[in-house]
Each structure stands twice: as structure tokens, then as C-alpha cells.
PDB file of C-alpha atoms in Angstrom:
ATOM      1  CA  UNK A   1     158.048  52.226 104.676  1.00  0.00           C
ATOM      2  CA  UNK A   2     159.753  50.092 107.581  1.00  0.00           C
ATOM      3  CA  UNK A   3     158.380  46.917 106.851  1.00  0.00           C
ATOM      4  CA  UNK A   4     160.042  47.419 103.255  1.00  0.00           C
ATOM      5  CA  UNK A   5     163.333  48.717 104.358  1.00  0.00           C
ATOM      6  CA  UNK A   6     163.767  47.719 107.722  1.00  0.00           C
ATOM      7  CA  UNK A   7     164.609  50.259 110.205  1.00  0.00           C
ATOM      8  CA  UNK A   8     166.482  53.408 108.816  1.00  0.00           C
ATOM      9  CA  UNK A   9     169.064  55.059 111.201  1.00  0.00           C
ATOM     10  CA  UNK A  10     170.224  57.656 108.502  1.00  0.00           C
ATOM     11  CA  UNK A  11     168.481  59.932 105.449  1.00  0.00           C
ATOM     12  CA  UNK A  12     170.559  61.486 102.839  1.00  0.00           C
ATOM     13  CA  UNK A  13     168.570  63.643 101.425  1.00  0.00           C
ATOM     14  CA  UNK A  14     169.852  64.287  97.576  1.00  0.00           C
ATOM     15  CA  UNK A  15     167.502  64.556  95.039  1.00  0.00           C
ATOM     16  CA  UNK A  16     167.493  67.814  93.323  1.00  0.00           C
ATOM     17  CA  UNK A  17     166.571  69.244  89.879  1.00  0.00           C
ATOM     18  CA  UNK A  18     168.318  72.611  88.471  1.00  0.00           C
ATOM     19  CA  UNK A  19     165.783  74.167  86.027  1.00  0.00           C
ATOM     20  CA  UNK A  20     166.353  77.502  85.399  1.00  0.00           C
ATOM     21  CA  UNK A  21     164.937  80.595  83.727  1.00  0.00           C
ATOM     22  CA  UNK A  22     164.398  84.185  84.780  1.00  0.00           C
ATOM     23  CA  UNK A  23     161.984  84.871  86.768  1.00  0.00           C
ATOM     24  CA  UNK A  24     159.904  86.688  84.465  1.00  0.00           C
ATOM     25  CA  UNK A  25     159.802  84.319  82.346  1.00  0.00           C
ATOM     26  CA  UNK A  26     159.668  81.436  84.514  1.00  0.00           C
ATOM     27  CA  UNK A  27     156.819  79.175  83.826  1.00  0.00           C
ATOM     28  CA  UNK A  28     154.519  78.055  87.137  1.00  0.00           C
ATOM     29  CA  UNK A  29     155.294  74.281  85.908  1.00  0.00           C
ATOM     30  CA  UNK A  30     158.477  74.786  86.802  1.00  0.00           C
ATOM     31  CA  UNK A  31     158.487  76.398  89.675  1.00  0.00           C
ATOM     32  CA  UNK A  32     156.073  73.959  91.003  1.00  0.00           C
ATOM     33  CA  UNK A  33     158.353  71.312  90.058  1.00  0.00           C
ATOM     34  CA  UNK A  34     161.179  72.902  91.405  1.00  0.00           C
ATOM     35  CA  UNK A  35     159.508  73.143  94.726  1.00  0.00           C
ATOM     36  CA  UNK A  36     158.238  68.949  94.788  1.00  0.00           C
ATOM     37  CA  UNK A  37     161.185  67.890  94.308  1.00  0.00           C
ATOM     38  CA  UNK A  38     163.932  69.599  96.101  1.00  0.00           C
ATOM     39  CA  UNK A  39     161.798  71.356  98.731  1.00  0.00           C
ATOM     40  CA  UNK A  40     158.600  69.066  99.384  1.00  0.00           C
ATOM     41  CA  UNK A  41     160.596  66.065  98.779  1.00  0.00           C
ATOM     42  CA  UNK A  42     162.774  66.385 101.087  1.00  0.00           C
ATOM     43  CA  UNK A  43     160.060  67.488 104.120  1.00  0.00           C
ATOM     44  CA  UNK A  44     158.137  64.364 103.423  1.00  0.00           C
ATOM     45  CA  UNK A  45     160.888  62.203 103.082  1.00  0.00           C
ATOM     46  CA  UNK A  46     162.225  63.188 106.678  1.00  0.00           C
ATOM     47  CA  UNK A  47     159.209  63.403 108.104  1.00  0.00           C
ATOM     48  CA  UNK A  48     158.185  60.084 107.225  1.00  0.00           C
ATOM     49  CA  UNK A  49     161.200  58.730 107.916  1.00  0.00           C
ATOM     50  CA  UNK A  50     162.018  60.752 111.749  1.00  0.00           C
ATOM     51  CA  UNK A  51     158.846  58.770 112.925  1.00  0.00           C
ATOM     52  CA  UNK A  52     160.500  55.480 113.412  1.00  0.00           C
ATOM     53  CA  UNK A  53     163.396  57.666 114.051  1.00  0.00           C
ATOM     54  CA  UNK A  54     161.267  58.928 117.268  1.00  0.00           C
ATOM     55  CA  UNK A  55     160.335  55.759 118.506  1.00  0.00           C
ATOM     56  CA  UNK A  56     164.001  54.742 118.490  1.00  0.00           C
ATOM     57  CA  UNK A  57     165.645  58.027 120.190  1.00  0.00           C
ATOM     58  CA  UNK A  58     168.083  58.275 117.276  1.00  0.00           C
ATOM     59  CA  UNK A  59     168.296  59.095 114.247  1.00  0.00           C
ATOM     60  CA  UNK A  60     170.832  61.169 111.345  1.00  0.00           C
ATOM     61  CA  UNK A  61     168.975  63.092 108.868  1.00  0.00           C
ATOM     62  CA  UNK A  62     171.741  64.864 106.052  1.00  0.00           C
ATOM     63  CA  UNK A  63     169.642  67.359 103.506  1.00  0.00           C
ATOM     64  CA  UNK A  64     171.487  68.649 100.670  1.00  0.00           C
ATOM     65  CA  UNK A  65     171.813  72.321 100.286  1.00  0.00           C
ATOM     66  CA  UNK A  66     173.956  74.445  97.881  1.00  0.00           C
ATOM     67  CA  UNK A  67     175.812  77.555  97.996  1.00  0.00           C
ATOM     68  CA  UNK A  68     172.755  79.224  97.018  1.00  0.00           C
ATOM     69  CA  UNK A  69     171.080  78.205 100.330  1.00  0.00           C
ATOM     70  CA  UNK A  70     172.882  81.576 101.776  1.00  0.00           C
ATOM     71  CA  UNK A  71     173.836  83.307  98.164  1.00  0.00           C
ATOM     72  CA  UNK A  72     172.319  84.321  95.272  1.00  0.00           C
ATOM     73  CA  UNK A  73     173.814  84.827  91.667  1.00  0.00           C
ATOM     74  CA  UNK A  74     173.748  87.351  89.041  1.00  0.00           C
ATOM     75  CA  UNK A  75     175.321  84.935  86.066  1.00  0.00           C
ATOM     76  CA  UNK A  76     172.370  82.584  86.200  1.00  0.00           C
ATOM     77  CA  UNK A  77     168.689  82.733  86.758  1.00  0.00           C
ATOM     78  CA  UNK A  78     168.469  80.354  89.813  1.00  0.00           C
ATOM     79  CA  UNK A  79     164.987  81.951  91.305  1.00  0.00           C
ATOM     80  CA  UNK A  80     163.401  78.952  91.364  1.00  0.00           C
ATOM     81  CA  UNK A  81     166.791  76.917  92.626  1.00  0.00           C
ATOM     82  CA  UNK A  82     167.904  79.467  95.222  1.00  0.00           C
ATOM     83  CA  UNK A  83     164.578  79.223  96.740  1.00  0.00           C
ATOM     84  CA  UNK A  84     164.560  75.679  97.342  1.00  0.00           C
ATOM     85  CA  UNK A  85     167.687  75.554  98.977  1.00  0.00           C
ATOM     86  CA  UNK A  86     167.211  78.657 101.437  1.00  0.00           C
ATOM     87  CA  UNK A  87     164.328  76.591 102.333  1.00  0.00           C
ATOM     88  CA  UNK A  88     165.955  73.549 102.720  1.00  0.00           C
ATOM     89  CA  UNK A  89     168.586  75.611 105.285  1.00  0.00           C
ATOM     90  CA  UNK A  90     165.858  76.559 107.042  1.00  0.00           C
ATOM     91  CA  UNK A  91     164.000  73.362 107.122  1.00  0.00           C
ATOM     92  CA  UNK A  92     167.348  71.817 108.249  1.00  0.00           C
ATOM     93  CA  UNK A  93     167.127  74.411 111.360  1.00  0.00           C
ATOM     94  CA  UNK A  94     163.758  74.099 111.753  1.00  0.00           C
ATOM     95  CA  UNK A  95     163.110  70.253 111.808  1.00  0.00           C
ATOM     96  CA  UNK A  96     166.575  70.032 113.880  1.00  0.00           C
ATOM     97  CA  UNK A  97     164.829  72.335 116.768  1.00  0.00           C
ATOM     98  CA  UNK A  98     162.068  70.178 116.781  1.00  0.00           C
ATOM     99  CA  UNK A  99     163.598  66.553 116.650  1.00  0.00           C
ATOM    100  CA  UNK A 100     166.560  67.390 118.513  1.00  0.00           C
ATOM    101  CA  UNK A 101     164.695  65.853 122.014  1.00  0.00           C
ATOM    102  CA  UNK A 102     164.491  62.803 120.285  1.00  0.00           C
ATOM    103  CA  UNK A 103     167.901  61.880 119.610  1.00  0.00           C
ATOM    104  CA  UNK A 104     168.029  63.474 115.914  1.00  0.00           C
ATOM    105  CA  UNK A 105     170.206  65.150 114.017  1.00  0.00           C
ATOM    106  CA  UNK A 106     169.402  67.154 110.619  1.00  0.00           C
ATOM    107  CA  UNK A 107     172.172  68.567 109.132  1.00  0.00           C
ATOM    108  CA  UNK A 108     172.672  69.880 105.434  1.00  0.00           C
ATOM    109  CA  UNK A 109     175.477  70.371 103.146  1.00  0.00           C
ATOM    110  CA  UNK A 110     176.052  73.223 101.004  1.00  0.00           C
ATOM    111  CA  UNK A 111     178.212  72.219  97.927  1.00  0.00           C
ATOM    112  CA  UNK A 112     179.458  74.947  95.293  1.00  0.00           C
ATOM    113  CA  UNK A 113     179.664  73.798  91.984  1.00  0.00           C
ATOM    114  CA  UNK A 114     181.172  69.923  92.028  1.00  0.00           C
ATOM    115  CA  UNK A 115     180.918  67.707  88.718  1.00  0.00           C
ATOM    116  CA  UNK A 116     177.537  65.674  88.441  1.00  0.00           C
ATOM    117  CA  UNK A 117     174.839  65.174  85.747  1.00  0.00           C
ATOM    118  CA  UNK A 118     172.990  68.747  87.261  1.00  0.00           C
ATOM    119  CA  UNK A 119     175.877  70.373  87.214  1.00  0.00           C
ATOM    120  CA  UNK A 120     177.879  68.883  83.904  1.00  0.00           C
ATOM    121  CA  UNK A 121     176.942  71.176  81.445  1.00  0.00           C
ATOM    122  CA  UNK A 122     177.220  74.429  83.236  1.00  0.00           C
ATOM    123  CA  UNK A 123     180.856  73.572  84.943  1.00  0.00           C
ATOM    124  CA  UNK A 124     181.806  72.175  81.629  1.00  0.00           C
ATOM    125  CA  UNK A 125     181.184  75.593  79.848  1.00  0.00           C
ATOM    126  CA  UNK A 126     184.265  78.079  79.013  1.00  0.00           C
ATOM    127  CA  UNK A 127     182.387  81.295  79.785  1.00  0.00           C
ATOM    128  CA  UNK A 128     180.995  79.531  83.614  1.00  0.00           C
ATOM    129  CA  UNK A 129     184.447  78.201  84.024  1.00  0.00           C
ATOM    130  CA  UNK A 130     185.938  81.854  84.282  1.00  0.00           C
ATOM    131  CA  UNK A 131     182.623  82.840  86.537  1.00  0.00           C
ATOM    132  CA  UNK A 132     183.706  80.009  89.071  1.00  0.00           C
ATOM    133  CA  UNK A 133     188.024  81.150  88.734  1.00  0.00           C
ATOM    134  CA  UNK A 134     186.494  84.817  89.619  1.00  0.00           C
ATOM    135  CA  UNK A 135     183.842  84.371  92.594  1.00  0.00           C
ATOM    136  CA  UNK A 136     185.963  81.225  94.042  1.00  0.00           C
ATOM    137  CA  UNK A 137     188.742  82.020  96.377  1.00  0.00           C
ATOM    138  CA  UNK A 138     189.819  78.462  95.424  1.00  0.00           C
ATOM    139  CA  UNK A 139     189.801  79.042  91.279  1.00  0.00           C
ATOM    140  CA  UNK A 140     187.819  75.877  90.516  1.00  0.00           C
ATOM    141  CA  UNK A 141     185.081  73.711  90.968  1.00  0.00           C
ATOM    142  CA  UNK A 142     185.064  70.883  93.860  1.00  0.00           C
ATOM    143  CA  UNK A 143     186.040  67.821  92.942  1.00  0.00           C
ATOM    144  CA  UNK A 144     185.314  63.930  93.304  1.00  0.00           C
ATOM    145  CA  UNK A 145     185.671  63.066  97.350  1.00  0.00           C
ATOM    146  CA  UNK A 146     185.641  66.491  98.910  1.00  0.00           C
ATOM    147  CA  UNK A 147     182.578  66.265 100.162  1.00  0.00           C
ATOM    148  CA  UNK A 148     182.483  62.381 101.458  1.00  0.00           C
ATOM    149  CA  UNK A 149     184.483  64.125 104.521  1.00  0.00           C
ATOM    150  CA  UNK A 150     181.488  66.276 105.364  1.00  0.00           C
ATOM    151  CA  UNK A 151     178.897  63.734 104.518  1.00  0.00           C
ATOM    152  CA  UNK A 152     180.834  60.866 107.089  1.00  0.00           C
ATOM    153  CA  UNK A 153     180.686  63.390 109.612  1.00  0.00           C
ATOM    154  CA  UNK A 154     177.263  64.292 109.579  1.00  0.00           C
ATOM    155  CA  UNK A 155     176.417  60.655 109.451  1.00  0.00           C
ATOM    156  CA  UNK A 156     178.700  59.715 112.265  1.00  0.00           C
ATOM    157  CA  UNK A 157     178.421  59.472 115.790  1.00  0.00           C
ATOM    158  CA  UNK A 158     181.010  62.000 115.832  1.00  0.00           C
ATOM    159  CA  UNK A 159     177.975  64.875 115.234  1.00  0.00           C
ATOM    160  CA  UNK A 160     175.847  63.503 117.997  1.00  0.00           C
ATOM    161  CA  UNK A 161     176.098  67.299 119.562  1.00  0.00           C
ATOM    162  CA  UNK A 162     176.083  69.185 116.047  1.00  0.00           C
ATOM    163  CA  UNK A 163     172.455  69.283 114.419  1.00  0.00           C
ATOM    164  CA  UNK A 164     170.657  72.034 112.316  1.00  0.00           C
ATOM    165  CA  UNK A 165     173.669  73.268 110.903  1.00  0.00           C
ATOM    166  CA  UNK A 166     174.965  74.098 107.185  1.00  0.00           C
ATOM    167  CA  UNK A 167     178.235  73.574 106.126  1.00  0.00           C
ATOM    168  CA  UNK A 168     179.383  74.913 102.952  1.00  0.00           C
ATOM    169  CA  UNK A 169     181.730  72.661 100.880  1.00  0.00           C
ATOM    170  CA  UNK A 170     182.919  75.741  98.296  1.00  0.00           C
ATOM    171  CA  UNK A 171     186.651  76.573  98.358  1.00  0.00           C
ATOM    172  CA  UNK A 172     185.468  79.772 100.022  1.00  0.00           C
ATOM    173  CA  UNK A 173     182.913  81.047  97.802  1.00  0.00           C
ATOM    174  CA  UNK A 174     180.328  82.204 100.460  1.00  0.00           C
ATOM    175  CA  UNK A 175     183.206  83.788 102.415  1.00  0.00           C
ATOM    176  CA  UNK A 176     183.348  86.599 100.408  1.00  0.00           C
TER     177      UNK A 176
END
């Protein structure tokens, strides 16, 4: 991987897939899918990545979470989706015990609902629009830039003494 991209002092972590069904009905190809690519993904990704990261004592690894890292959801089926991102919060804590010797950080994210091509078609519906006004202290979804603030931060020298750590971008949605 290094002698393609050179050294690599930071991972962002951001690939994710949102299939849902309920869990009864949830097919095992999904699941399994689910779980490569926002759970195993990520794991290989950093742990491929923290070795030169090791040899270097430093390193800045950001995972993406989600508000359903710490919070489930009764007005869609995100089995499947939750799952991965508890796991990713605890991945984030786990692999940020382990590296922290090493000069690493690993850090994650936890965005609510914010406007992407995942999220378009659910934040974009009427019905989900009135879920978000009623579970978000805030009234609305998150919006272009408000999340680059969290994102430069846990890239930035100015975390050097913050590492395994969540922080929920949601307009208060996990507070209550």
C-alpha cells in the first residue's frame, strides 16, 4: 500500500452502505454485506494502514459512526446498520487503547441524518422529515459544513491528547 501512496499520516474512514429491512425478514446477503463494508472495511483498512503508522510514532485514524452507534430507532429497520456502527464505536475504543503507545489517534464521528446519496431519499421524504422535527432538539437535518469542524479537529494536531472517542454531530438527538 505505501509504495503506491506514499506514506499516509491520516485515514478517514467513510465508506458505508444503508440497506435496510426488518430483521425478520432480513436476508443473510445483506447482513453480510452490511458487515464488509462498514464494519470489516473499516478494521482492515486501519489496520493495514496503522502499520506504517507504527513505524512512524504517529498517526490520525477518523472512523465514521452515526447516531445509531449509541441509539437505536423504532421508524426504520436499521438492525443490520445499527450494528455496524456500535461496532465501529467500539472498534474506535478498542483500536485507540491499543495504538495509543504509538503515537495514534482513532477517533469517530457520529453524524445524525445530514444530506448525501445514503441518506437522500429518506431525509427527502415528508413522513421522515416530521420523524427528524420530533426526535431532534434542533428540528432538522445537519447540513453541508457542520461536520468539516469535527472532522479538522480529529485530523489536527489539536487532538494529539483526544483518541478513542465519539462525537456526535446531531443537533442533540442522542441527548435525549
Amino acid at each position: 500500500m505505501g509504495e503506491y501512496f506514499g506514506k499516509i499520516d491520516i485515514l478517514c474512514n467513510n465508506a458505508g452502505l444503508g440497506l435496510f429491512d426488518k430483521a425478520e425478514n432480513q436476508s443473510d446477503e445483506i447482513w453480510e454485506t452490511m458487515m464488509r463494508v462498514n464494519l470489516f472495511a473499516p478494521y482492515y483498512f486501519s489496520r493495514e494502514v496503522a502499520s506504517g503508522m507504527i513505524q512512524r510514532g504517529y498517526g490520525k485514524i477518523l472512523m465514521t459512526g452515526s447516531i445509531h452507534s449509541t441509539v437505536g430507532m423504532c421508524e426504520l429497520p436499521l438492525s443490520a446498520y445499527a450494528t455496524t456502527k456500535g461496532g465501529i464505536e467500539m472498534m474506535t475504543k478498542q483500536l485507540a487503547v491499543e495504538w495509543a503507545k504509538y503515537g495514534i489517534t482513532v477517533n469517530a464521528i457520529g453524524p445524525a441524518y445530514f444530506p448525501s446519496e445514503m441518506t437522500g431519499d429518506v431525509i427527502d421524504d415528508d413522513g421522515f422529515k416530521k420523524v427528524i422535527e420530533m426526535r431532534c432538539p434542533m428540528g432538522r437535518a445537519g447540513r453541508d459544513g457542520e461536520l468539516d469542524g469535527a472532522v479538522l479537529y480529529f485530523c489536527s494536531d489539536a487532538s494529539t491528547y483526544t483518541t478513542g472517542q465519539l462525537l456526535s454531530v446531531d443537533g442533540g438527538w442522542t441527548a435525549i
